CSV table of C-alpha atoms and ligand atoms in Angstrom, one decimal:
chain,number,residue,atom,x,y,z
A,1,UNK,CA,4.4,44.1,35.8
A,2,UNK,CA,7.4,44.4,37.9
A,3,UNK,CA,8.8,41.0,39.3
A,4,UNK,CA,10.7,40.3,42.5
A,5,UNK,CA,13.1,37.4,41.9
A,6,UNK,CA,14.1,35.7,45.5
A,7,UNK,CA,18.2,35.0,45.5
A,8,UNK,CA,18.7,31.8,47.2
A,9,UNK,CA,22.2,32.9,48.1
A,10,UNK,CA,20.6,34.3,51.3
A,11,UNK,CA,18.6,31.1,52.0
A,12,UNK,CA,19.2,28.5,54.7
A,13,UNK,CA,20.7,25.8,52.3
A,14,UNK,CA,20.0,22.9,54.9
A,15,UNK,CA,16.1,23.8,54.4
A,16,UNK,CA,16.6,25.0,50.9
A,17,UNK,CA,13.4,23.0,49.4
A,18,UNK,CA,11.3,24.5,52.3
A,19,UNK,CA,12.4,27.9,51.6
A,20,UNK,CA,11.9,27.6,47.8
A,21,UNK,CA,8.3,26.4,48.5
A,22,UNK,CA,7.7,29.3,50.8
A,23,UNK,CA,8.3,31.8,48.2
A,24,UNK,CA,6.7,30.0,45.3
A,25,UNK,CA,3.6,29.8,47.5
A,26,UNK,CA,3.9,33.6,48.1
A,27,UNK,CA,3.8,34.1,44.2
A,28,UNK,CA,7.2,34.0,43.2
A,29,UNK,CA,7.7,32.9,39.6
A,30,UNK,CA,11.4,33.5,39.0
A,31,UNK,CA,14.2,32.3,41.3
A,32,UNK,CA,17.6,34.0,41.1
A,33,UNK,CA,20.5,31.5,41.5
A,34,UNK,CA,23.9,33.0,42.4
A,35,UNK,CA,26.9,30.9,41.0
A,36,UNK,CA,30.4,32.1,42.3
A,37,UNK,CA,33.8,30.6,41.4
A,38,UNK,CA,36.2,32.2,44.0
A,39,UNK,CA,37.9,34.0,41.0
A,40,UNK,CA,35.8,36.5,39.4
A,41,UNK,CA,34.5,37.2,42.8
A,42,UNK,CA,36.0,36.5,46.1
A,43,UNK,CA,33.6,34.0,47.3
A,44,UNK,CA,32.3,30.4,46.3
A,45,UNK,CA,28.6,29.5,46.3
A,46,UNK,CA,27.2,26.6,44.5
A,47,UNK,CA,27.3,24.7,41.2
A,48,UNK,CA,25.4,22.5,38.8
A,49,UNK,CA,24.3,19.9,41.3
A,50,UNK,CA,22.4,22.5,43.4
A,51,UNK,CA,20.6,23.8,40.4
A,52,UNK,CA,19.7,20.2,39.3
A,53,UNK,CA,18.2,19.8,42.6
A,54,UNK,CA,16.4,22.9,42.6
A,55,UNK,CA,15.1,22.2,39.1
A,56,UNK,CA,13.2,19.1,40.6
A,57,UNK,CA,11.4,20.9,43.5
A,58,UNK,CA,9.9,24.0,41.7
A,59,UNK,CA,8.2,25.2,38.6
A,60,UNK,CA,9.6,28.7,39.0
A,61,UNK,CA,12.0,29.9,36.1
A,62,UNK,CA,15.7,29.7,37.1
A,63,UNK,CA,17.4,32.8,36.6
A,64,UNK,CA,21.2,31.8,36.9
A,65,UNK,CA,23.7,34.5,37.5
A,66,UNK,CA,27.1,33.4,36.7
A,67,UNK,CA,29.8,35.2,38.5
A,68,UNK,CA,32.6,33.1,37.1
A,69,UNK,CA,35.6,33.8,34.8
A,70,UNK,CA,34.8,31.2,32.1
A,71,UNK,CA,31.1,31.3,31.4
A,72,UNK,CA,31.7,29.8,27.8
A,73,UNK,CA,32.9,26.6,29.4
A,74,UNK,CA,30.2,26.3,32.2
A,75,UNK,CA,27.1,27.8,30.6
A,76,UNK,CA,25.9,24.6,28.6
A,77,UNK,CA,26.2,22.6,32.0
A,78,UNK,CA,24.0,24.9,33.9
A,79,UNK,CA,21.5,25.0,31.1
A,80,UNK,CA,21.6,21.1,31.2
A,81,UNK,CA,21.1,21.2,34.7
A,82,UNK,CA,17.8,23.2,34.3
A,83,UNK,CA,18.8,26.9,34.0
A,84,UNK,CA,16.1,28.8,32.1
A,85,UNK,CA,18.0,32.2,31.9
A,86,UNK,CA,21.8,32.5,32.0
A,87,UNK,CA,23.4,35.7,32.8
A,88,UNK,CA,27.0,36.4,32.1
A,89,UNK,CA,29.2,39.3,33.2
A,90,UNK,CA,30.4,41.7,30.5
A,91,UNK,CA,33.7,42.0,32.3
A,92,UNK,CA,34.7,38.4,31.6
A,93,UNK,CA,33.4,38.0,28.0
A,94,UNK,CA,35.9,39.2,25.4
A,95,UNK,CA,33.3,37.9,22.9
A,96,UNK,CA,30.2,38.8,24.5
A,97,UNK,CA,28.0,38.5,21.3
A,98,UNK,CA,29.2,35.1,20.7
A,99,UNK,CA,28.6,34.0,24.3
A,100,UNK,CA,25.1,35.5,24.3
A,101,UNK,CA,24.3,33.6,21.1
A,102,UNK,CA,25.8,30.3,22.4
A,103,UNK,CA,23.5,30.6,25.5
A,104,UNK,CA,20.4,30.9,23.3
A,105,UNK,CA,21.4,28.1,21.0
A,106,UNK,CA,21.9,26.0,24.0
A,107,UNK,CA,18.3,26.5,24.9
A,108,UNK,CA,18.3,29.3,27.6
A,109,UNK,CA,17.3,33.0,27.5
A,110,UNK,CA,20.9,35.0,27.4
A,111,UNK,CA,21.4,37.9,29.8
A,112,UNK,CA,24.3,40.2,30.4
A,113,UNK,CA,25.4,41.7,33.7
A,114,UNK,CA,27.3,44.8,34.4
A,115,UNK,CA,29.1,45.8,37.7
A,116,UNK,CA,28.5,48.8,39.3
A,117,UNK,CA,31.7,50.5,37.8
A,118,UNK,CA,31.0,49.2,34.2
A,119,UNK,CA,29.3,51.8,31.8
A,120,UNK,CA,26.0,50.9,30.2
A,121,UNK,CA,27.5,52.1,26.9
A,122,UNK,CA,29.6,48.9,26.8
A,123,UNK,CA,26.3,46.8,25.9
A,124,UNK,CA,25.2,49.1,23.0
A,125,UNK,CA,25.6,46.6,20.3
A,126,UNK,CA,24.3,43.6,22.0
A,127,UNK,CA,21.1,45.1,23.4
A,128,UNK,CA,19.1,43.3,20.7
A,129,UNK,CA,20.8,40.0,21.5
A,130,UNK,CA,20.5,40.0,25.4
A,131,UNK,CA,17.0,39.3,26.8
A,132,UNK,CA,17.9,40.5,30.1
A,133,UNK,CA,20.2,43.3,31.3
A,134,UNK,CA,21.1,43.0,34.8
A,135,UNK,CA,22.6,46.1,36.6
A,136,UNK,CA,24.6,45.2,39.7
A,137,UNK,CA,23.7,47.7,42.6
A,138,UNK,CA,26.2,46.2,44.8
A,139,UNK,CA,29.7,44.8,44.0
A,140,UNK,CA,29.2,41.3,43.4
A,141,UNK,CA,30.3,38.5,45.8
A,142,UNK,CA,28.1,38.8,48.9
A,143,UNK,CA,24.6,39.1,49.9
A,144,UNK,CA,23.5,41.7,52.7
A,145,UNK,CA,25.6,44.7,51.1
A,146,UNK,CA,24.2,48.2,50.9
A,147,UNK,CA,22.6,49.7,47.9
A,148,UNK,CA,24.5,51.8,45.7
A,149,UNK,CA,22.2,54.6,44.7
A,150,UNK,CA,24.1,55.9,41.6
A,151,UNK,CA,23.1,52.5,39.7
A,152,UNK,CA,19.5,53.9,39.5
A,153,UNK,CA,20.7,56.3,36.8
A,154,UNK,CA,22.0,53.2,34.8
A,155,UNK,CA,18.5,51.5,35.0
A,156,UNK,CA,16.9,55.0,33.6
A,157,UNK,CA,19.6,55.0,30.8
A,158,UNK,CA,18.7,51.6,29.7
A,159,UNK,CA,15.0,52.3,30.0
A,160,UNK,CA,15.4,55.3,27.7
A,161,UNK,CA,17.5,53.3,25.2
A,162,UNK,CA,15.1,50.4,25.3
A,163,UNK,CA,12.0,52.9,24.4
A,164,UNK,CA,14.2,54.8,21.7
A,165,UNK,CA,15.1,51.7,19.9
A,166,UNK,CA,12.1,49.6,20.4
A,167,UNK,CA,13.8,46.8,22.1
A,168,UNK,CA,12.2,44.5,24.6
A,169,UNK,CA,15.0,43.3,27.0
A,170,UNK,CA,14.0,43.0,30.7
A,171,UNK,CA,16.0,45.4,33.0
A,172,UNK,CA,17.0,43.6,36.3
A,173,UNK,CA,18.7,44.9,39.3
A,174,UNK,CA,20.8,43.0,41.9
A,175,UNK,CA,22.1,43.8,45.4
A,176,UNK,CA,20.6,45.6,48.5
A,177,UNK,CA,17.1,45.6,47.4
A,178,UNK,CA,14.4,46.0,50.1
A,179,UNK,CA,11.2,47.5,51.0
A,180,UNK,CA,12.8,51.0,51.4
A,181,UNK,CA,14.0,51.3,47.8
A,182,UNK,CA,11.8,48.9,45.6
A,183,UNK,CA,9.3,51.6,44.5
A,184,UNK,CA,12.1,53.9,43.3
A,185,UNK,CA,13.8,51.2,41.5
A,186,UNK,CA,10.8,50.4,39.6
A,187,UNK,CA,10.1,54.1,38.9
A,188,UNK,CA,13.5,54.1,37.5
A,189,UNK,CA,12.4,51.7,34.8
A,190,UNK,CA,13.5,48.4,36.3
A,191,UNK,CA,11.4,45.2,35.5
A,192,UNK,CA,12.9,42.6,37.7
A,193,UNK,CA,14.3,43.2,41.3
A,194,UNK,CA,16.6,40.5,42.8
A,195,UNK,CA,16.3,40.4,46.6
A,196,UNK,CA,18.1,37.9,49.0
A,197,UNK,CA,18.5,38.9,52.3
A,198,UNK,CA,15.3,41.1,52.5
A,199,UNK,CA,13.3,37.9,51.7
A,200,UNK,CA,15.2,34.9,53.1
A,201,UNK,CA,16.3,36.7,56.3
A,202,UNK,CA,12.9,37.1,57.3
A,203,UNK,CA,10.6,34.9,59.4
A,204,UNK,CA,8.3,34.0,56.6
A,205,UNK,CA,9.9,34.4,53.1
A,206,UNK,CA,6.7,33.9,51.2
A,207,UNK,CA,5.1,36.9,53.1
A,208,UNK,CA,8.4,39.0,52.6
A,209,UNK,CA,8.2,38.3,48.9
A,210,UNK,CA,4.5,39.1,48.8
A,211,UNK,CA,5.3,42.5,50.6
A,212,UNK,CA,8.0,43.5,48.2
A,213,UNK,CA,6.0,42.6,45.2
A,214,UNK,CA,3.1,44.9,46.4
A,215,UNK,CA,5.6,47.6,47.0
A,216,UNK,CA,7.0,47.2,43.5
A,217,UNK,CA,3.6,47.0,41.8
A,218,UNK,CA,2.3,50.1,43.6
A,219,UNK,CA,5.5,51.9,42.7
A,220,UNK,CA,5.0,51.1,39.0
A,221,UNK,CA,1.5,52.7,39.3
A,222,UNK,CA,3.2,56.0,40.0
A,223,UNK,CA,6.0,55.6,37.3
A,224,UNK,CA,7.0,59.1,35.8
B,1,DX5,C1,25.5,39.4,45.0
B,1,DX5,C2,24.5,38.6,44.4
B,1,DX5,C3,23.1,38.8,44.7
B,1,DX5,C4,22.7,38.6,46.2
B,1,DX5,C5,21.9,39.7,46.6
B,1,DX5,O1,26.8,39.1,44.4
B,1,DX5,O2,24.6,38.6,43.0
B,1,DX5,O3,22.1,38.1,43.9
B,1,DX5,O4,22.0,37.3,46.5
B,1,DX5,O5,21.7,39.8,47.9
B,1,DX5,P1,21.1,40.8,48.7
B,1,DX5,O6,19.7,41.1,48.4
B,1,DX5,O7,21.0,40.2,50.3
B,1,DX5,O8,22.0,42.2,48.5
B,2,ZN,ZN1,23.0,37.7,41.8
């Protein structure tokens, strides 16, 4: 069953608790939290105090996407703050296997992220260590960007590798996801779809979540 992960980057931070309640009431079970350090990506977003506050107001799993140059240093702090899943970028991890195992030993589910230009093949040897593989469908750093269609091929490749090797990592996509492309993303083999603007820039985030979820579930029904 596909899941939609609302991304709070697009939320109104002055009304964050209310907006989180809205998507939780709409049925969301996993919340996507974008952490940016102004070095790996050209933007700064939020840190551990926000994760700790969010942890207190929701039962949703916190899917924490670290767009930072030094995840080894900060991952344990985000786990302590309440992260359930910690996702690190392949591009900043010279010892990716070690980083993923460290996240697991600190008590969170480890995930790995690849930028649009990074090949799936770079993950070949860690696909049984990572519990989530996130394919960026925009260049990370900002919400509201246009979906890059060629990234769908990377989803299909991962789905095929997963079936062939009998692995069970979740395939996640992030960036430019909305009503117009959710069905084809699921049909390519994606499990978790992150959606920021298309949920939080709407009048009713809970309703926007539910509508996207319906489209994704119906899309899964016609998966080829
Ligand atoms: C981008 C972030 C995304 C962002 C997606 O760097 O990783 O999670 O919130 O936003 P939308 O859905 O607006 O493209
Ligand atoms: Zn993200």
